[in-house]
GROMACS .gro file of C-alpha atoms in nm:
model
  272
    1MET     CA    1  -0.923  -4.235   3.678
    2ALA     CA    2  -1.185  -4.448   3.504
    3THR     CA    3  -1.326  -4.321   3.175
    4VAL     CA    4  -1.695  -4.227   3.162
    5TYR     CA    5  -1.890  -4.268   2.838
    6PHE     CA    6  -2.230  -4.110   2.784
    7LYS     CA    7  -2.499  -4.260   2.563
    8ASP     CA    8  -2.866  -4.216   2.480
    9PRO     CA    9  -3.101  -4.497   2.593
   10ASP     CA   10  -3.211  -4.565   2.235
   11SER     CA   11  -2.871  -4.544   2.069
   12ILE     CA   12  -2.573  -4.774   2.032
   13THR     CA   13  -2.227  -4.668   2.145
   14ASP     CA   14  -1.909  -4.829   2.012
   15VAL     CA   15  -1.612  -4.808   2.247
   16THR     CA   16  -1.250  -4.887   2.166
   17VAL     CA   17  -0.991  -4.930   2.441
   18ASP     CA   18  -0.633  -4.865   2.330
   19TRP     CA   19  -0.383  -5.073   2.528
   20SER     CA   20  -0.078  -4.992   2.315
   21GLY     CA   21   0.075  -4.752   2.566
   22LEU     CA   22   0.076  -5.023   2.832
   23LEU     CA   23   0.173  -5.316   2.612
   24GLY     CA   24   0.473  -5.178   2.429
   25SER     CA   25   0.583  -5.458   2.195
   26ARG     CA   26   0.355  -5.715   2.358
   27THR     CA   27   0.019  -5.817   2.213
   28ILE     CA   28  -0.330  -5.910   2.330
   29SER     CA   29  -0.421  -6.277   2.314
   30THR     CA   30  -0.778  -6.269   2.449
   31SER     CA   31  -1.023  -6.012   2.584
   32ALA     CA   32  -1.323  -6.051   2.817
   33TRP     CA   33  -1.582  -5.804   2.946
   34VAL     CA   34  -1.795  -5.802   3.260
   35ILE     CA   35  -2.091  -5.563   3.227
   36GLY     CA   36  -2.336  -5.437   3.488
   37ALA     CA   37  -2.687  -5.582   3.464
   38GLY     CA   38  -2.927  -5.385   3.244
   39LEU     CA   39  -2.686  -5.279   2.970
   40ALA     CA   40  -2.676  -5.497   2.659
   41THR     CA   41  -2.361  -5.548   2.452
   42SER     CA   42  -2.249  -5.696   2.122
   43ASN     CA   43  -1.959  -5.687   1.874
   44GLU     CA   44  -1.681  -5.770   2.120
   45THR     CA   45  -1.358  -5.745   1.923
   46ASN     CA   46  -0.986  -5.724   1.981
   47THR     CA   47  -0.673  -5.661   1.780
   48THR     CA   48  -0.316  -5.701   1.897
   49THR     CA   49  -0.333  -5.369   2.084
   50THR     CA   50  -0.701  -5.269   2.117
   51THR     CA   51  -1.030  -5.408   2.242
   52GLY     CA   52  -1.377  -5.303   2.139
   53ILE     CA   53  -1.738  -5.345   2.244
   54ARG     CA   54  -2.081  -5.209   2.152
   55PHE     CA   55  -2.318  -5.089   2.427
   56ILE     CA   56  -2.692  -5.107   2.361
   57GLY     CA   57  -2.990  -4.971   2.553
   58GLY     CA   58  -2.974  -4.896   2.923
   59SER     CA   59  -3.204  -4.693   3.149
   60ASP     CA   60  -3.198  -4.313   3.162
   61GLY     CA   61  -3.008  -4.183   3.464
   62VAL     CA   62  -2.827  -4.511   3.538
   63THR     CA   63  -2.447  -4.551   3.537
   64TYR     CA   64  -2.320  -4.894   3.438
   65GLU     CA   65  -1.979  -5.040   3.517
   66ALA     CA   66  -1.788  -5.228   3.248
   67THR     CA   67  -1.462  -5.410   3.321
   68ASN     CA   68  -1.232  -5.528   3.043
   69THR     CA   69  -0.968  -5.793   3.115
   70ILE     CA   70  -0.704  -5.877   2.857
   71THR     CA   71  -0.473  -6.177   2.860
   72LEU     CA   72  -0.132  -6.176   2.693
   73PRO     CA   73   0.056  -6.475   2.555
   74GLY     CA   74   0.209  -6.641   2.861
   75GLY     CA   75  -0.090  -6.565   3.084
   76THR     CA   76  -0.024  -6.210   3.207
   77THR     CA   77  -0.353  -6.020   3.258
   78TYR     CA   78  -0.444  -5.653   3.279
   79GLN     CA   79  -0.775  -5.495   3.367
   80ARG     CA   80  -0.947  -5.162   3.305
   81THR     CA   81  -1.282  -5.038   3.428
   82LEU     CA   82  -1.495  -4.781   3.252
   83PHE     CA   83  -1.841  -4.644   3.319
   84VAL     CA   84  -2.134  -4.591   3.084
   85ARG     CA   85  -2.379  -4.326   3.198
   86VAL     CA   86  -2.708  -4.335   3.013
   87ARG     CA   87  -2.867  -3.997   2.952
   88ASP     CA   88  -3.164  -3.919   2.729
   89VAL     CA   89  -3.060  -3.604   2.541
   90LEU     CA   90  -3.421  -3.558   2.427
   91VAL     CA   91  -3.565  -3.566   2.778
   92ASP     CA   92  -3.765  -3.264   2.889
   93GLU     CA   93  -3.505  -3.094   3.103
   94GLY     CA   94  -3.784  -2.944   3.310
   95ARG     CA   95  -3.810  -3.287   3.470
   96ARG     CA   96  -3.464  -3.250   3.622
   97ALA     CA   97  -3.467  -3.156   3.988
   98PRO     CA   98  -3.438  -2.777   4.040
   99VAL     CA   99  -3.169  -2.618   4.254
  100VAL     CA  100  -3.439  -2.475   4.481
  101ASP     CA  101  -3.775  -2.650   4.486
  102LEU     CA  102  -4.115  -2.497   4.552
  103ALA     CA  103  -4.141  -2.621   4.911
  104GLU     CA  104  -3.802  -2.474   5.003
  105ALA     CA  105  -3.886  -2.142   4.840
  106LYS     CA  106  -4.225  -2.116   5.013
  107HIS     CA  107  -4.064  -2.191   5.349
  108TYR     CA  108  -3.803  -1.921   5.287
  109LEU     CA  109  -4.072  -1.672   5.181
  110ARG     CA  110  -4.295  -1.777   5.472
  111VAL     CA  111  -4.582  -1.851   5.236
  112THR     CA  112  -4.826  -2.110   5.368
  113THR     CA  113  -5.096  -2.114   5.098
  114ASP     CA  114  -5.093  -2.252   4.745
  115ASP     CA  115  -5.240  -1.943   4.584
  116GLU     CA  116  -4.907  -1.810   4.457
  117ASP     CA  117  -4.734  -2.136   4.368
  118GLN     CA  118  -4.717  -2.053   3.998
  119ARG     CA  119  -4.570  -1.709   4.063
  120ILE     CA  120  -4.313  -1.845   4.309
  121GLU     CA  121  -4.203  -2.118   4.069
  122SER     CA  122  -4.163  -1.855   3.798
  123LEU     CA  123  -3.950  -1.639   4.028
  124ILE     CA  124  -3.729  -1.936   4.118
  125ARG     CA  125  -3.674  -2.019   3.751
  126ALA     CA  126  -3.594  -1.657   3.669
  127ALA     CA  127  -3.357  -1.623   3.965
  128THR     CA  128  -3.181  -1.947   3.871
  129GLU     CA  129  -3.134  -1.832   3.511
  130PHE     CA  130  -3.011  -1.492   3.631
  131VAL     CA  131  -2.748  -1.642   3.863
  132GLU     CA  132  -2.639  -1.894   3.599
  133GLY     CA  133  -2.600  -1.623   3.336
  134SER     CA  134  -2.417  -1.389   3.573
  135THR     CA  135  -2.165  -1.648   3.692
  136GLY     CA  136  -2.103  -1.868   3.388
  137ARG     CA  137  -2.216  -2.176   3.577
  138THR     CA  138  -2.475  -2.435   3.483
  139PHE     CA  139  -2.663  -2.560   3.787
  140LEU     CA  140  -2.934  -2.782   3.642
  141SER     CA  141  -2.805  -3.094   3.470
  142LYS     CA  142  -2.873  -3.058   3.099
  143SER     CA  143  -2.738  -3.132   2.753
  144LYS     CA  144  -2.578  -2.854   2.551
  145THR     CA  145  -2.464  -2.821   2.193
  146MET     CA  146  -2.222  -2.603   2.001
  147THR     CA  147  -2.127  -2.574   1.634
  148LEU     CA  148  -1.799  -2.464   1.478
  149SER     CA  149  -1.685  -2.404   1.122
  150LYS     CA  150  -1.381  -2.629   1.167
  151PHE     CA  151  -1.186  -2.835   1.419
  152GLU     CA  152  -0.936  -2.644   1.633
  153ASP     CA  153  -0.623  -2.769   1.811
  154LYS     CA  154  -0.802  -2.698   2.138
  155ILE     CA  155  -1.178  -2.657   2.167
  156PHE     CA  156  -1.288  -2.503   2.495
  157ILE     CA  157  -1.632  -2.615   2.613
  158PRO     CA  158  -1.821  -2.297   2.717
  159SER     CA  159  -1.988  -2.416   3.036
  160TYR     CA  160  -1.900  -2.504   3.393
  161PRO     CA  161  -1.915  -2.761   3.528
  162THR     CA  162  -1.897  -2.993   3.229
  163GLN     CA  163  -1.980  -3.352   3.316
  164ALA     CA  164  -1.855  -3.506   2.992
  165VAL     CA  165  -1.837  -3.457   2.617
  166ALA     CA  166  -2.089  -3.706   2.480
  167ARG     CA  167  -2.064  -3.675   2.103
  168VAL     CA  168  -1.843  -3.518   1.836
  169GLN     CA  169  -1.994  -3.497   1.488
  170TYR     CA  170  -1.885  -3.333   1.165
  171TYR     CA  171  -1.992  -3.290   0.806
  172ASP     CA  172  -1.735  -3.475   0.598
  173SER     CA  173  -1.603  -3.370   0.258
  174ASN     CA  174  -1.922  -3.509   0.100
  175ASN     CA  175  -2.138  -3.298   0.333
  176THR     CA  176  -2.255  -3.608   0.521
  177LEU     CA  177  -2.304  -3.582   0.897
  178THR     CA  178  -2.064  -3.829   1.059
  179THR     CA  179  -2.000  -3.922   1.422
  180LEU     CA  180  -1.633  -3.923   1.517
  181ALA     CA  181  -1.535  -4.233   1.717
  182SER     CA  182  -1.461  -4.156   2.081
  183SER     CA  183  -1.119  -4.318   2.042
  184LYS     CA  184  -1.021  -4.034   1.806
  185TRP     CA  185  -1.057  -3.752   2.057
  186LEU     CA  186  -1.015  -3.683   2.426
  187SER     CA  187  -1.120  -3.423   2.679
  188TYR     CA  188  -0.944  -3.293   2.987
  189VAL     CA  189  -0.964  -3.008   3.236
  190GLU     CA  190  -0.731  -2.710   3.197
  191ASN     CA  191  -0.751  -2.429   3.455
  192GLY     CA  192  -1.106  -2.531   3.539
  193ALA     CA  193  -1.222  -2.545   3.177
  194THR     CA  194  -1.299  -2.861   2.982
  195VAL     CA  195  -1.094  -2.886   2.664
  196LEU     CA  196  -1.157  -3.112   2.366
  197THR     CA  197  -0.859  -3.212   2.154
  198ILE     CA  198  -0.749  -3.480   1.911
  199ALA     CA  199  -0.616  -3.806   2.058
  200PRO     CA  200  -0.243  -3.886   2.030
  201ASP     CA  201  -0.137  -4.012   1.687
  202GLN     CA  202  -0.471  -3.902   1.538
  203THR     CA  203  -0.565  -3.608   1.315
  204TRP     CA  204  -0.889  -3.419   1.282
  205PRO     CA  205  -1.081  -3.521   0.970
  206ASP     CA  206  -1.142  -3.282   0.681
  207VAL     CA  207  -1.478  -3.106   0.701
  208TYR     CA  208  -1.718  -2.954   0.452
  209ASP     CA  209  -1.711  -2.577   0.406
  210ARG     CA  210  -2.010  -2.468   0.613
  211PRO     CA  211  -2.047  -2.264   0.936
  212ASP     CA  212  -2.174  -2.562   1.136
  213ALA     CA  213  -1.927  -2.818   1.004
  214VAL     CA  214  -1.847  -2.942   1.356
  215ARG     CA  215  -2.119  -3.027   1.609
  216LEU     CA  216  -2.049  -3.098   1.976
  217LEU     CA  217  -2.284  -3.239   2.238
  218TRP     CA  218  -2.196  -3.243   2.606
  219PHE     CA  219  -2.360  -3.269   2.946
  220ALA     CA  220  -2.324  -2.971   3.176
  221GLY     CA  221  -2.430  -2.895   3.529
  222TYR     CA  222  -2.411  -3.069   3.862
  223ASP     CA  223  -2.524  -3.429   3.906
  224SER     CA  224  -2.775  -3.328   4.172
  225ALA     CA  225  -2.905  -3.019   4.351
  226ALA     CA  226  -2.706  -3.128   4.657
  227ASP     CA  227  -2.382  -3.072   4.462
  228VAL     CA  228  -2.462  -2.709   4.375
  229PRO     CA  229  -2.260  -2.463   4.589
  230SER     CA  230  -2.460  -2.347   4.890
  231ILE     CA  231  -2.392  -1.984   4.807
  232ALA     CA  232  -2.567  -2.036   4.472
  233SER     CA  233  -2.879  -2.179   4.635
  234GLN     CA  234  -2.880  -1.894   4.884
  235ALA     CA  235  -2.839  -1.634   4.609
  236ILE     CA  236  -3.134  -1.782   4.419
  237LEU     CA  237  -3.354  -1.778   4.729
  238MET     CA  238  -3.255  -1.424   4.826
  239LEU     CA  239  -3.305  -1.293   4.473
  240ALA     CA  240  -3.644  -1.460   4.445
  241ARG     CA  241  -3.744  -1.302   4.774
  242GLU     CA  242  -3.625  -0.959   4.659
  243TRP     CA  243  -3.841  -0.988   4.348
  244TYR     CA  244  -4.133  -1.134   4.543
  245ASP     CA  245  -4.133  -0.845   4.790
  246ASN     CA  246  -4.061  -0.579   4.526
  247PRO     CA  247  -4.227  -0.677   4.195
  248GLY     CA  248  -4.128  -0.350   4.031
  249LEU     CA  249  -3.757  -0.428   4.081
  250SER     CA  250  -3.763  -0.767   3.909
  251SER     CA  251  -3.533  -0.648   3.629
  252LYS     CA  252  -3.266  -0.506   3.857
  253GLU     CA  253  -2.973  -0.666   4.036
  254PRO     CA  254  -2.963  -0.583   4.410
  255ILE     CA  255  -2.635  -0.437   4.535
  256TRP     CA  256  -2.599  -0.712   4.797
  257LEU     CA  257  -2.603  -0.978   4.523
  258LYS     CA  258  -2.278  -0.868   4.355
  259PRO     CA  259  -2.034  -1.025   4.609
  260MET     CA  260  -2.223  -1.355   4.590
  261LEU     CA  261  -2.208  -1.357   4.212
  262TRP     CA  262  -1.838  -1.273   4.211
  263ALA     CA  263  -1.771  -1.566   4.444
  264LEU     CA  264  -1.934  -1.797   4.189
  265ARG     CA  265  -1.800  -1.647   3.867
  266THR     CA  266  -1.605  -1.862   3.624
  267GLY     CA  267  -1.416  -1.786   3.305
  268HIS     CA  268  -1.731  -1.854   3.103
  269VAL     CA  269  -1.886  -1.512   3.158
  270ALA     CA  270  -1.764  -1.182   3.017
  271ASP     CA  271  -1.656  -0.906   3.252
  272ALA     CA  272  -1.915  -0.635   3.296
   0.00000   0.00000   0.00000
């Protein structure tokens, strides 16, 4: 499976590819990169077992393909492809497409005028937040952050689905915020949960004694509204309709909603 790196449009991202597991005692002679149009690069480097490159710029929402080909003494070549997905972590997440849009909600509610558009949009947002909170899922694609007092052997990312861990930062022993190179850590899925851990043959750095010594940034949610489970969209519509028809019940969970929520629940929500 190809590796996906996330970056901000205005930032630079340094990537190191470790070939040592494939090479054994062999070494890299030369390295070459082929990059998708629109993503700038610099600082191409290679050692006997690693290759490196710096990605610059890119357009928000675009995924770029980058292929690295190494040549060994004697002419043997190997190739790896990775992807760089550009995401603006400062973007107003309200611009992201909703799970249920206004037109769909009005059709479901059989509303033909624009007089209540603001109210209907508010109900859809509230219903979406309610279903997300009740199931432990994140529907709308968004960036999330978490702080820890120290690095753990396994750090479980508290959201589902998690698209990718984008950045690992820490306050070093001098209390300086430092970004940990992506080659130092890895993430994987364990029983449906995304786990962050230290890379093989690496150790977590020492951190300053403070409650937010470790800072994580990741992207959660589905790539598009079309990827959200249909039962979730239906639950949002039905809940919005319940609240639309019965304004006084807007703080209560209808009995019929429970089976739908249970079908969507993940390990990221506490049992009631």
